[in-house]
XYZ file of C-alpha atoms in Angstrom:
771
model
C 5.824 3.838 -31.774
C 6.953 0.711 -33.716
C 6.823 0.442 -37.511
C 4.189 -2.286 -37.328
C 1.829 0.067 -35.498
C 2.534 2.969 -37.795
C 1.799 0.954 -40.931
C -1.375 -0.430 -39.314
C -2.535 3.249 -38.717
C -1.866 4.089 -42.307
C -4.027 1.180 -43.506
C -6.625 1.712 -40.715
C -7.192 5.308 -41.809
C -8.094 4.178 -45.348
C -10.244 1.303 -44.056
C -12.233 3.583 -41.737
C -13.048 5.791 -44.706
C -14.948 2.878 -46.352
C -17.524 3.005 -43.517
C -18.282 6.704 -43.786
C -21.407 7.863 -45.626
C -19.504 10.720 -47.087
C -18.060 12.228 -50.216
C -14.425 12.361 -51.442
C -12.709 14.069 -54.225
C -9.001 13.689 -55.053
C -7.414 16.367 -52.913
C -4.898 17.161 -55.500
C -6.423 16.274 -58.897
C -4.108 17.141 -61.781
C -4.481 17.015 -65.569
C -2.564 14.607 -67.687
C 1.131 15.597 -67.926
C 1.259 14.939 -71.574
C -0.465 18.212 -72.061
C 1.102 21.583 -71.556
C 0.134 22.511 -67.987
C 1.263 24.180 -64.831
C 3.107 27.400 -65.480
C 2.449 27.021 -69.091
C -1.240 27.450 -69.850
C -2.917 24.527 -71.621
C -3.364 24.880 -75.388
C -7.077 24.900 -75.090
C -7.331 27.040 -72.000
C -5.770 30.195 -70.539
C -3.530 30.826 -67.493
C -6.706 31.296 -65.467
C -7.238 27.481 -65.675
C -4.134 26.723 -63.797
C -4.948 25.044 -60.382
C -2.676 24.818 -57.375
C -2.930 23.699 -53.839
C -0.732 26.346 -52.185
C -3.508 26.904 -49.520
C -4.312 23.212 -48.996
C -7.402 23.587 -51.207
C -7.753 23.716 -54.944
C -7.607 27.333 -56.256
C -6.704 29.117 -59.417
C -3.105 30.226 -59.332
C -4.108 33.824 -60.148
C -6.426 33.799 -57.096
C -3.868 32.709 -54.506
C -2.397 35.573 -52.323
C 1.093 34.007 -52.362
C 4.093 34.292 -54.673
C 4.311 30.926 -56.348
C 6.722 29.621 -58.961
C 5.196 26.796 -60.810
C 7.149 24.082 -62.619
C 5.095 21.452 -64.468
C 6.053 17.973 -65.584
C 6.747 19.037 -69.186
C 9.306 21.667 -67.944
C 10.959 19.238 -65.636
C 11.706 17.041 -68.551
C 12.700 19.874 -70.765
C 15.321 21.099 -68.302
C 16.525 17.517 -67.291
C 15.385 18.145 -63.683
C 15.548 14.762 -62.019
C 16.171 15.731 -58.344
C 14.769 18.311 -55.911
C 18.064 20.295 -55.815
C 17.812 20.697 -59.579
C 14.678 22.818 -59.248
C 16.999 25.668 -58.427
C 17.501 25.911 -62.239
C 13.742 26.711 -62.695
C 12.731 28.793 -59.622
C 14.705 31.929 -58.907
C 13.841 32.169 -55.227
C 15.174 28.602 -54.518
C 18.982 28.176 -53.901
C 21.279 26.117 -51.817
C 22.343 27.723 -48.551
C 25.957 26.612 -48.103
C 27.674 23.214 -48.510
C 26.111 19.883 -49.163
C 22.603 20.722 -50.395
C 20.741 22.805 -47.711
C 17.810 24.625 -49.424
C 16.950 28.241 -49.054
C 14.107 30.353 -50.344
C 14.653 34.183 -50.696
C 18.025 33.635 -49.079
C 16.602 32.177 -45.788
C 18.000 28.785 -44.947
C 21.091 27.432 -43.270
C 23.061 24.199 -42.773
C 23.523 22.673 -39.335
C 25.372 19.623 -38.204
C 22.892 19.255 -35.433
C 20.931 16.029 -35.941
C 17.773 17.393 -34.232
C 17.630 20.478 -36.462
C 15.703 20.632 -39.649
C 15.976 22.984 -42.682
C 13.950 26.153 -43.192
C 12.447 24.942 -46.500
C 9.666 22.364 -46.156
C 9.344 19.560 -48.736
C 5.754 18.150 -49.196
C 5.001 15.243 -51.514
C 1.319 14.496 -52.230
C 0.269 16.191 -49.048
C 2.925 14.500 -46.833
C 5.544 16.709 -45.150
C 8.937 14.841 -45.347
C 10.222 16.756 -42.303
C 13.499 15.241 -41.007
C 13.820 13.127 -44.137
C 13.529 16.164 -46.441
C 17.317 16.482 -46.830
C 17.171 13.321 -49.070
C 13.787 13.615 -50.884
C 12.653 11.148 -53.555
C 13.567 11.605 -57.145
C 11.310 13.630 -59.399
C 9.470 11.367 -61.905
C 5.911 11.133 -63.055
C 5.319 14.461 -61.361
C 2.387 16.693 -62.407
C 3.762 19.917 -60.946
C 6.068 21.452 -58.371
C 4.856 24.520 -56.509
C 7.577 26.655 -54.955
C 5.792 28.722 -52.278
C 7.888 31.679 -51.203
C 7.881 33.217 -47.757
C 6.860 31.610 -44.401
C 4.193 28.909 -44.756
C 4.038 27.569 -41.248
C 0.350 28.420 -40.716
C -0.690 25.557 -43.025
C 2.536 23.547 -43.586
C 4.014 23.428 -40.176
C 7.324 23.581 -38.292
C 10.036 23.391 -40.988
C 8.631 25.804 -43.576
C 9.793 29.157 -42.064
C 11.311 30.139 -45.382
C 8.869 28.386 -47.822
C 7.672 25.118 -49.193
C 8.260 22.855 -52.120
C 4.884 21.318 -52.801
C 5.338 18.291 -55.134
C 2.224 16.786 -56.662
C 2.530 13.471 -58.552
C 0.200 12.421 -61.414
C -2.985 10.696 -60.160
C -4.130 7.294 -61.581
C -6.747 7.537 -64.366
C -9.521 4.955 -64.363
C -10.563 5.792 -67.931
C -7.511 4.706 -69.922
C -4.761 2.053 -69.985
C -1.478 3.764 -70.685
C 2.186 2.937 -70.942
C 4.547 5.958 -70.942
C 8.275 5.902 -71.383
C 11.126 8.415 -71.631
C 14.795 7.928 -72.083
C 17.843 10.198 -72.248
C 21.323 9.135 -73.355
C 24.018 11.798 -73.190
C 27.702 12.503 -73.031
C 29.622 12.293 -69.785
C 28.045 8.871 -69.227
C 24.573 10.397 -68.667
C 21.455 8.057 -68.605
C 17.839 8.708 -67.686
C 15.157 6.173 -67.930
C 11.441 6.524 -66.816
C 8.387 4.396 -67.343
C 4.797 4.571 -66.146
C 1.998 2.085 -66.375
C -1.527 3.399 -65.775
C -3.872 0.483 -65.254
C -7.612 0.912 -64.818
C -8.978 -1.747 -62.429
C -12.648 -0.681 -62.558
C -14.654 2.282 -63.538
C -13.894 3.815 -60.245
C -10.436 2.598 -59.457
C -6.948 2.646 -61.044
C -3.358 1.838 -60.242
C -0.450 3.828 -61.451
C 3.089 2.306 -61.261
C 6.137 4.287 -62.203
C 9.870 3.940 -61.986
C 13.035 5.928 -62.828
C 16.698 5.410 -63.320
C 19.084 8.310 -63.424
C 22.874 8.349 -63.764
C 23.966 11.937 -63.457
C 26.784 13.214 -65.595
C 30.132 11.990 -64.314
C 32.538 14.469 -62.734
C 35.285 14.968 -60.144
C 37.844 12.568 -61.536
C 40.090 10.727 -59.048
C 43.636 10.515 -60.523
C 44.696 8.111 -57.838
C 42.554 5.256 -59.120
C 41.314 6.506 -62.448
C 37.600 6.740 -61.524
C 34.928 9.345 -62.002
C 32.309 10.144 -59.322
C 29.127 8.577 -60.391
C 25.713 9.361 -58.771
C 23.037 6.824 -59.680
C 19.342 7.088 -58.592
C 16.790 4.254 -58.767
C 13.240 4.926 -57.806
C 9.752 3.340 -57.844
C 6.278 4.499 -56.888
C 2.827 2.885 -56.813
C -0.293 4.948 -56.362
C -3.711 3.436 -56.084
C -6.892 5.605 -56.324
C -10.320 4.276 -55.646
C -13.746 5.949 -55.441
C -15.750 3.183 -53.653
C -18.863 5.373 -53.817
C -19.645 8.807 -55.209
C -18.920 10.186 -51.733
C -15.457 8.695 -51.030
C -11.977 8.763 -52.565
C -8.987 6.699 -51.364
C -5.392 7.377 -52.350
C -2.701 4.852 -51.263
C 0.849 5.537 -52.143
C 4.192 3.743 -51.641
C 7.483 4.934 -52.967
C 11.223 4.075 -52.759
C 14.347 5.830 -53.870
C 17.960 4.762 -53.663
C 21.005 6.858 -54.442
C 24.510 5.439 -54.811
C 27.563 7.639 -54.925
C 30.755 5.848 -55.820
C 34.234 6.525 -57.164
C 35.875 9.802 -58.071
C 36.666 12.401 -55.361
C 34.319 13.998 -52.827
C 35.564 17.451 -53.873
C 38.350 19.025 -55.770
C 40.839 21.771 -54.834
C 40.680 25.028 -56.901
C 42.980 27.220 -54.842
C 46.077 26.379 -52.789
C 49.239 28.099 -51.656
C 52.240 27.592 -54.110
C 54.947 25.518 -52.455
C 52.816 24.233 -49.654
C 52.788 20.521 -48.803
C 49.244 20.242 -50.087
C 50.213 21.847 -53.413
C 53.210 19.564 -53.798
C 51.105 16.418 -53.092
C 48.424 17.368 -55.619
C 50.998 18.320 -58.263
C 52.790 14.990 -57.805
C 49.491 13.192 -58.575
C 48.897 15.308 -61.700
C 46.277 17.617 -60.355
C 46.316 21.195 -61.841
C 44.833 23.459 -59.284
C 42.606 26.124 -60.747
C 39.129 27.690 -60.841
C 37.753 24.999 -63.113
C 39.593 22.011 -61.667
C 37.531 18.791 -61.427
C 40.428 16.504 -60.669
C 41.140 15.091 -57.246
C 43.579 12.601 -55.827
C 42.470 10.506 -52.818
C 43.171 7.012 -51.727
C 40.304 6.485 -49.231
C 37.590 5.733 -51.728
C 34.072 7.123 -52.053
C 30.963 4.911 -51.414
C 27.659 6.194 -50.027
C 24.190 4.648 -50.286
C 21.014 6.422 -49.278
C 17.537 4.904 -49.274
C 14.369 6.998 -48.861
C 10.930 5.364 -48.722
C 7.442 5.751 -47.342
C 3.757 4.846 -47.254
C 0.734 7.131 -47.098
C -3.023 6.724 -47.027
C -5.307 9.547 -47.875
C -9.106 9.481 -47.468
C -11.406 12.339 -48.570
C -15.061 12.598 -47.583
C -17.794 15.114 -47.811
C -20.104 15.726 -44.866
C -22.631 18.155 -46.041
C -20.828 20.957 -47.671
C -17.563 20.203 -45.948
C -14.694 17.907 -47.103
C -12.995 15.834 -44.461
C -9.469 14.793 -45.258
C -7.302 12.314 -43.357
C -3.606 11.730 -44.333
C -1.590 9.129 -42.432
C 2.081 8.636 -43.457
C 5.262 6.842 -42.515
C 8.557 8.133 -43.993
C 12.081 6.611 -43.487
C 15.638 7.499 -44.691
C 18.735 5.296 -44.255
C 22.250 6.181 -45.158
C 25.463 4.122 -45.207
C 28.737 5.677 -45.985
C 31.548 3.178 -45.959
C 34.259 5.296 -47.618
C 34.785 9.039 -47.692
C 38.349 10.370 -47.897
C 38.302 13.877 -46.366
C 41.960 14.987 -46.699
C 42.097 15.642 -50.500
C 45.467 13.750 -50.991
C 46.667 10.117 -51.390
C 48.077 10.105 -47.765
C 46.031 8.766 -44.816
C 45.467 11.969 -42.908
C 41.625 11.494 -42.655
C 40.796 8.651 -44.775
C 37.942 7.214 -42.853
C 34.843 9.374 -42.552
C 32.128 6.663 -42.305
C 28.566 7.351 -41.172
C 25.279 5.539 -40.576
C 21.970 7.191 -40.390
C 18.437 6.017 -39.736
C 15.710 8.614 -39.789
C 11.965 7.791 -39.622
C 8.748 9.541 -38.804
C 5.021 9.076 -38.595
C 2.539 11.840 -39.257
C -1.265 12.149 -39.141
C -3.277 15.073 -40.427
C -6.995 15.677 -40.213
C -8.538 18.730 -41.803
C -11.890 20.202 -42.968
C -12.213 22.103 -46.185
C -15.286 24.151 -47.041
C -16.655 24.439 -50.491
C -15.527 27.294 -52.668
C -17.925 30.236 -52.728
C -20.069 31.603 -50.078
C -19.224 34.255 -47.504
C -16.470 32.155 -45.787
C -14.064 29.666 -47.365
C -11.928 27.846 -44.857
C -9.390 25.075 -44.212
C -8.809 23.863 -40.618
C -7.429 20.814 -38.877
C -5.166 18.938 -36.441
C -1.568 17.613 -37.075
C 0.560 15.091 -35.227
C 4.216 14.230 -35.926
C 6.669 11.845 -34.321
C 10.213 11.598 -35.613
C 13.043 9.358 -34.545
C 16.757 9.488 -35.475
C 19.774 7.259 -34.831
C 23.089 8.170 -36.374
C 26.814 7.534 -35.918
C 29.855 9.018 -37.521
C 33.398 7.517 -37.425
C 36.447 9.519 -38.314
C 40.005 8.213 -38.222
C 43.386 9.238 -39.625
C 46.953 10.346 -38.921
C 46.357 14.161 -38.847
C 49.706 15.080 -37.325
C 51.915 12.946 -39.552
C 53.857 15.999 -40.941
C 53.011 18.822 -38.631
C 53.433 19.295 -34.823
C 50.558 18.492 -32.525
C 49.243 21.694 -30.921
C 50.506 21.732 -27.359
C 53.107 19.016 -27.916
C 55.264 20.479 -30.565
C 56.320 17.319 -32.397
C 54.762 15.301 -35.240
C 53.188 11.936 -34.368
C 53.344 10.032 -37.672
C 52.100 6.611 -36.275
C 49.479 7.779 -33.792
C 45.872 7.680 -35.131
C 43.456 10.438 -34.268
C 39.784 10.097 -34.540
C 36.423 9.656 -32.816
C 33.030 8.078 -33.000
C 30.035 10.239 -32.331
C 26.614 8.554 -31.993
C 23.396 10.507 -31.602
C 19.768 9.525 -30.953
C 17.072 12.197 -31.091
C 13.332 12.495 -31.223
C 10.897 15.157 -32.254
C 7.158 15.206 -31.265
C 4.938 17.922 -32.686
C 1.227 18.563 -32.270
C -0.709 21.421 -33.644
C -4.080 22.868 -34.529
C -4.306 25.160 -37.661
C -6.728 27.040 -39.779
C -7.108 29.729 -42.450
C -10.165 31.440 -43.681
C -11.013 33.784 -46.510
C -13.931 36.085 -45.918
C -15.632 37.350 -49.162
C -16.818 40.756 -48.020
C -17.858 41.713 -51.490
C -17.510 40.284 -54.955
C -14.161 42.028 -55.236
C -12.776 42.319 -51.632
C -11.549 39.372 -49.625
C -9.850 39.212 -46.171
C -7.558 36.332 -45.103
C -6.847 35.241 -41.567
C -5.024 32.098 -40.460
C -3.262 30.742 -37.373
C -1.439 27.680 -35.998
C -1.037 26.835 -32.375
C 1.217 23.867 -31.409
C 3.768 22.453 -29.198
C 7.200 21.035 -30.072
C 9.099 18.522 -27.906
C 12.797 17.821 -28.901
C 15.172 15.439 -27.181
C 18.683 14.384 -28.104
C 21.467 12.317 -26.563
C 25.075 12.099 -27.946
C 28.012 9.965 -26.930
C 31.519 10.781 -28.242
C 34.395 8.228 -27.820
C 37.945 8.293 -29.097
C 39.065 6.084 -31.937
C 40.364 2.648 -30.609
C 44.074 2.732 -30.133
C 44.342 6.495 -30.671
C 43.407 9.954 -29.494
C 40.332 12.047 -30.140
C 40.812 15.320 -32.115
C 37.586 16.834 -30.757
C 35.611 16.741 -27.569
C 34.489 13.399 -26.138
C 31.884 12.610 -23.567
C 28.118 12.867 -23.541
C 25.535 15.524 -24.458
C 21.969 15.313 -23.388
C 19.248 17.917 -23.951
C 15.549 18.348 -24.163
C 13.236 21.271 -24.806
C 9.551 21.823 -25.096
C 8.067 24.896 -26.703
C 4.449 26.155 -27.255
C 4.053 28.594 -30.208
C 1.518 30.676 -32.066
C 2.069 31.654 -35.703
C -0.375 33.473 -37.973
C -1.176 35.096 -41.273
C -3.317 38.126 -42.065
C -4.065 39.621 -45.472
C -6.426 41.047 -47.967
C -7.170 40.693 -51.705
C -8.951 43.060 -54.062
C -9.956 42.504 -57.675
C -9.512 45.623 -59.687
C -11.166 43.806 -62.577
C -11.742 40.257 -63.908
C -7.991 39.939 -64.751
C -6.250 42.045 -62.069
C -5.873 41.128 -58.388
C -3.963 43.048 -55.703
C -3.006 41.306 -52.398
C -1.081 42.014 -49.299
C -0.159 39.697 -46.394
C 1.711 39.760 -43.103
C 2.931 36.404 -41.723
C 4.622 35.407 -38.449
C 6.231 32.078 -38.941
C 8.048 29.586 -36.808
C 10.844 27.109 -36.952
C 11.031 24.799 -33.906
C 13.848 24.502 -31.306
C 16.679 21.980 -31.467
C 19.550 20.527 -29.489
C 23.202 21.462 -30.102
C 23.799 17.694 -30.120
C 27.096 17.591 -32.051
C 29.103 19.968 -29.669
C 30.405 17.962 -26.725
C 32.132 20.017 -23.997
C 31.667 22.372 -21.131
C 29.973 25.791 -21.365
C 28.480 25.073 -24.797
C 24.747 25.967 -24.855
C 22.558 22.804 -25.218
C 19.257 24.438 -26.313
C 18.880 26.191 -29.687
C 15.847 28.588 -29.472
C 13.082 28.693 -32.148
C 13.636 30.727 -35.307
C 10.992 33.438 -35.817
C 10.471 34.983 -39.333
C 8.121 37.953 -39.796
C 7.271 38.562 -43.432
C 5.345 41.209 -45.342
C 4.405 40.742 -49.015
C 2.379 42.896 -51.435
C 1.678 41.740 -54.963
C -0.385 42.052 -58.123
C -1.520 39.272 -60.446
C -2.879 39.950 -63.865
C -3.778 38.289 -67.140
C -3.434 39.782 -70.645
C -4.168 38.735 -74.177
C -7.617 37.252 -73.443
C -6.141 35.126 -70.673
C -3.251 33.719 -72.679
C -0.524 35.445 -70.713
C -0.083 36.136 -66.958
C 2.227 38.650 -65.274
C 2.715 38.442 -61.475
C 4.712 40.877 -59.401
C 5.486 40.856 -55.751
C 7.554 42.771 -53.302
C 8.594 41.263 -49.908
C 10.400 42.141 -46.684
C 11.338 39.508 -44.078
C 13.120 39.784 -40.769
C 14.260 36.666 -39.025
C 15.133 36.826 -35.264
C 17.029 34.126 -33.391
C 17.867 32.427 -36.724
C 19.560 29.106 -36.270
C 23.125 28.884 -37.570
C 26.748 28.000 -36.843
C 28.118 31.195 -35.183
C 30.520 32.549 -32.586
C 29.219 32.868 -29.015
C 31.273 35.537 -27.333
C 30.013 34.433 -23.935
C 32.072 31.229 -24.108
C 34.483 32.265 -26.890
C 33.599 29.309 -29.162
C 31.881 28.633 -32.478
C 28.806 26.647 -32.025
C 25.333 25.878 -33.424
C 22.887 28.257 -31.875
C 20.951 31.450 -32.330
C 22.482 34.513 -34.052
C 20.770 37.932 -33.838
C 18.870 38.394 -37.070
C 18.879 38.617 -40.829
C 16.777 40.595 -43.305
C 15.714 39.964 -46.895
C 13.851 42.357 -49.119
C 13.203 42.365 -52.796
C 10.956 41.954 -55.837
C 9.979 38.913 -57.743
C 8.451 38.762 -61.307
C 6.789 35.889 -63.194
C 5.596 36.007 -66.792
C 4.056 32.808 -68.268
C 1.555 31.465 -70.670
C 0.959 31.111 -74.421
C 1.114 34.587 -75.885
C 0.708 33.304 -79.523
C -0.152 29.963 -81.003
C 2.548 27.394 -80.579
C 4.681 29.352 -78.180
C 4.801 28.668 -74.374
C 6.791 30.917 -71.994
C 7.760 30.672 -68.317
C 10.057 33.610 -67.332
C 10.993 34.514 -63.761
C 13.200 37.037 -62.037
C 14.191 37.823 -58.487
C 15.994 40.758 -56.858
C 16.882 39.924 -53.338
C 18.852 42.150 -50.852
C 19.564 39.636 -48.185
C 22.001 40.511 -45.361
C 22.976 39.427 -41.899
C 22.208 41.551 -38.854
C 24.772 43.177 -36.694
C 26.489 41.081 -34.030
C 26.658 37.889 -36.053
C 30.239 36.877 -35.423
C 31.664 34.062 -37.653
C 35.160 32.640 -38.042
C 37.586 34.899 -39.987
C 38.474 33.855 -43.468
C 41.885 32.349 -44.185
C 44.519 35.150 -44.084
C 41.818 37.727 -43.359
C 43.290 40.711 -41.494
C 41.987 43.536 -39.358
C 41.864 45.765 -42.382
C 39.101 43.760 -43.891
C 37.163 42.851 -40.767
C 38.970 40.295 -38.671
C 38.613 41.858 -35.259
C 38.589 40.944 -31.625
C 35.084 40.138 -30.432
C 34.128 42.737 -27.699
C 34.648 41.259 -24.291
C 36.896 38.349 -25.379
C 40.342 37.766 -26.776
C 39.027 35.816 -29.919
C 39.322 37.011 -33.388
C 36.232 36.885 -35.526
C 34.424 38.603 -38.443
C 31.247 40.552 -37.603
C 29.108 39.425 -40.596
C 26.549 42.178 -40.041
C 25.842 43.701 -43.348
C 27.384 40.762 -45.434
C 25.105 38.990 -47.969
C 23.673 35.772 -46.829
C 25.630 32.667 -47.814
C 24.361 31.111 -50.981
C 22.047 33.999 -51.836
C 22.567 35.979 -55.089
C 21.258 39.445 -55.467
C 19.889 38.745 -58.891
C 18.598 35.467 -60.357
C 16.628 34.980 -63.680
C 15.187 31.795 -65.074
C 13.571 31.308 -68.444
C 12.052 28.339 -70.247
C 10.106 28.205 -73.480
C 9.003 26.136 -76.418
C 7.829 26.800 -79.982
C 6.024 24.148 -81.924
C 5.167 24.112 -85.571
C 3.110 21.598 -87.464
C 4.844 19.842 -90.335
C 1.747 17.774 -91.269
C -1.506 16.520 -89.823
C 0.382 13.963 -87.888
C 3.824 15.416 -87.247
C 5.149 18.538 -85.467
C 8.639 20.074 -84.909
C 9.600 21.890 -81.834
C 12.459 24.002 -80.313
C 12.978 24.421 -76.614
C 15.355 26.647 -74.735
C 16.027 27.524 -71.152
C 18.474 29.774 -69.198
C 19.382 30.447 -65.620
C 21.476 33.600 -64.732
C 22.866 34.023 -61.268
C 24.728 36.932 -59.977
C 27.804 36.522 -57.651
C 27.273 34.141 -54.770
C 29.257 34.098 -51.497
C 29.298 30.681 -49.969
C 30.555 31.904 -46.517
C 29.179 34.588 -44.219
C 32.619 36.165 -43.639
C 34.709 38.322 -45.825
C 36.059 35.631 -48.160
C 36.291 36.698 -51.842
C 37.779 33.348 -52.859
C 34.901 31.236 -51.583
C 32.476 32.645 -54.141
C 30.993 32.110 -57.670
C 31.322 34.799 -60.270
C 28.103 35.808 -62.236
C 27.250 33.283 -64.915
C 24.426 32.293 -67.337
C 23.818 28.626 -68.189
C 21.873 27.786 -71.337
C 20.098 24.600 -72.279
C 17.842 23.513 -75.092
C 16.522 20.825 -77.364
C 15.153 20.404 -80.886
C 12.939 17.552 -81.951
C 10.012 15.945 -83.627
C 6.853 14.433 -82.185
C 3.567 13.109 -83.393
C 0.472 15.305 -83.064
C -1.128 12.873 -80.760
C 1.892 13.091 -78.408
C 2.533 9.310 -78.663
C 6.068 9.439 -79.959
C 8.954 11.859 -79.949
C 12.643 12.204 -80.564
C 14.923 15.174 -79.739
C 18.551 16.244 -79.391
C 19.134 18.061 -76.144
C 21.998 20.016 -74.722
C 22.722 21.121 -71.090
C 25.120 23.989 -70.356
C 25.552 24.505 -74.148
C 28.455 27.030 -73.845
C 30.319 24.827 -71.296
C 30.462 27.510 -68.578
C 31.880 26.031 -65.411
C 30.046 26.923 -62.219
C 30.665 25.107 -58.950
C 27.743 24.030 -56.837
C 29.439 25.157 -53.636
C 32.866 26.319 -52.547
C 34.515 26.036 -49.077
C 37.877 26.048 -47.249
C 39.672 22.764 -47.901
C 39.514 20.250 -45.155
C 42.748 19.299 -43.361
C 44.743 21.942 -45.395
C 46.375 23.322 -42.261
C 47.746 19.797 -41.489
C 49.463 20.033 -44.898
C 51.111 23.426 -44.233
C 48.753 25.298 -46.463
C 47.380 28.511 -44.857
C 44.955 29.294 -47.673
C 43.195 26.564 -49.731
C 39.662 26.173 -51.123
C 37.734 23.287 -52.644
C 34.590 22.916 -54.663
C 31.911 20.468 -55.549
C 30.782 20.259 -59.188
C 27.070 19.774 -60.084
C 25.268 18.116 -62.832
C 25.323 21.293 -64.955
C 28.991 22.073 -64.303
C 29.916 20.969 -67.862
C 28.275 20.629 -71.200
C 26.161 17.503 -71.990
C 24.779 16.609 -75.408
C 22.343 13.827 -75.769
C 19.352 12.173 -77.383
C 15.816 11.861 -75.901
C 13.106 9.366 -76.875
C 9.454 9.405 -75.844
C 6.721 6.892 -76.300
C 3.123 6.494 -75.122
C 0.883 3.601 -75.793
């Protein structure tokens, strides 16, 4: 389907709504983000007033039978959360599952190099699932709230939410007031944040809200070769138009654009290498001191990557009798250009060129009916269509065997380039019917039943060719695959109100993550089809309010087993490591949330997670560097290949304990001025970044503190504050992994790391204004 047709459909959906004699309400109405909201109860109300859309209908948070971590716009600002990956600092169940940003919830999530594969955590913005563009979501600005829904959510949210969902809701236009809102941060390490919003009433029933953001993340990963730091700069804009043409119709039209530029510095830094190795010598000659907190690199290939994410959506809400009909049409796109990425860690051209182009785009259409609240049955049901297309290419080139013999030849080849170009096209088509109903059997007892029935069609075609004038260092040829799968997922549960402030619930969910093609592995005997991933999850919980509704305490216990989970693993049938289906994994644990305003002037949002997440037996992965039989590097039964049976090992990127806390205390200095103190903390226990026995590829336990102190006017119009991130300057890498091309530099054991925005202390000044 061409882009012109998709845009026409988006516009047509909205235009059709004008002709319907029906009602509409904003499907995700939110309060003004200048008030304390979300997980922190409003000053005038209690925690019972918090509204979420976790079940695709407006419900009180304390009535939803799902474990939800809520982060509102005020907390996003307080913790300097500007990107989706930063939400890991506010939600204990959310983490990164291995290198380069793959998200996980409760430990479930994995990274794959397959282009037709998607993550296990769905990202939804204003009702639109980003799907195959979710690995590069828009920046977070002018956001009312983020709902982190834990556990499989496929019944209502679809194919790529087998671990959970990030449901992001932006601020709706307000036809009752003209507003200009601005926020700026200036900090050490060349840190800059700027955000501005204009809310423009057009008529008594229509308004336009235009917002933009600029974010330059703290500089890190210094390149000693050319004296540059790695800078990551984000620029974004969004326009949202809301119109109520009649009392029965509401239209929301949204367009957004985000661009990230990464330039300079080093792509990663080496924190462990073998003394005396060629790699160690080269790094030392450049002035790099290898160590656990090293943020210096030395590469000569440059670093330049630009990603662009944008989209359009049209939503129409109408009431037909006592039922609300919602239509959401959306087009999303993501483009990436990487013109420089040195992957060899040294100023020698071993693998200097690692260039890639990516073009992802999708169109989705959702139609759903939502009943009114109250009555014997409350339901949501609908139809969903998705069509995604992808075109990518990756070029790698270098002189890998300049200093070491080529395997099978026995001599170095200093002037022979090795490399390849891999180009992939893929498509995903998904159709589904879904529904969920709550039966109010009595005033205290409710039963939940929901299901989703759908079909997935996945196709991929890959061509691998050697680099011009050289030889390929991996398989070349073609790879073609297609798979179609029909599935049925469901959720069953019950709720019981022990009293007005205490609710018990229990649910059982069978989820689904669609099949994919092993499109990056070219060669004989490698399986083409990757089967669907099936999670089955049980959860029991209690939600309660105390202190006359000023404080909420929510507790949940969960158990999830995932079969045929999709991951990079060793297939003993062909004695190769491929992307495919490994046997199983299990997660079980307890989550706790405490939030509200227990006393006047104090807001709290405290969360904790205990998660025992382990791989099932028979999951064979590559042995760690220098790993021996004594610590698990064994011959895979029926083969001659050494591997580590990761069964019983903790999931990669999943800590056993994680605690997050955020709070603010405000005191009035006069009728027009108030002072406030804010603080936040995230504690994470040890994290292993690989599935095998590899104690060096891990993070030690650490607690990262942040805070701010400031003044603001009582009418919230002006504010100034001093803030600090990572106040005690505790270094903690975002991810750690075996160093690329270390073996070609005669180093048998080397590891590298990527530093995040909170890896070092940042002190700065914040300014706020509202007119």
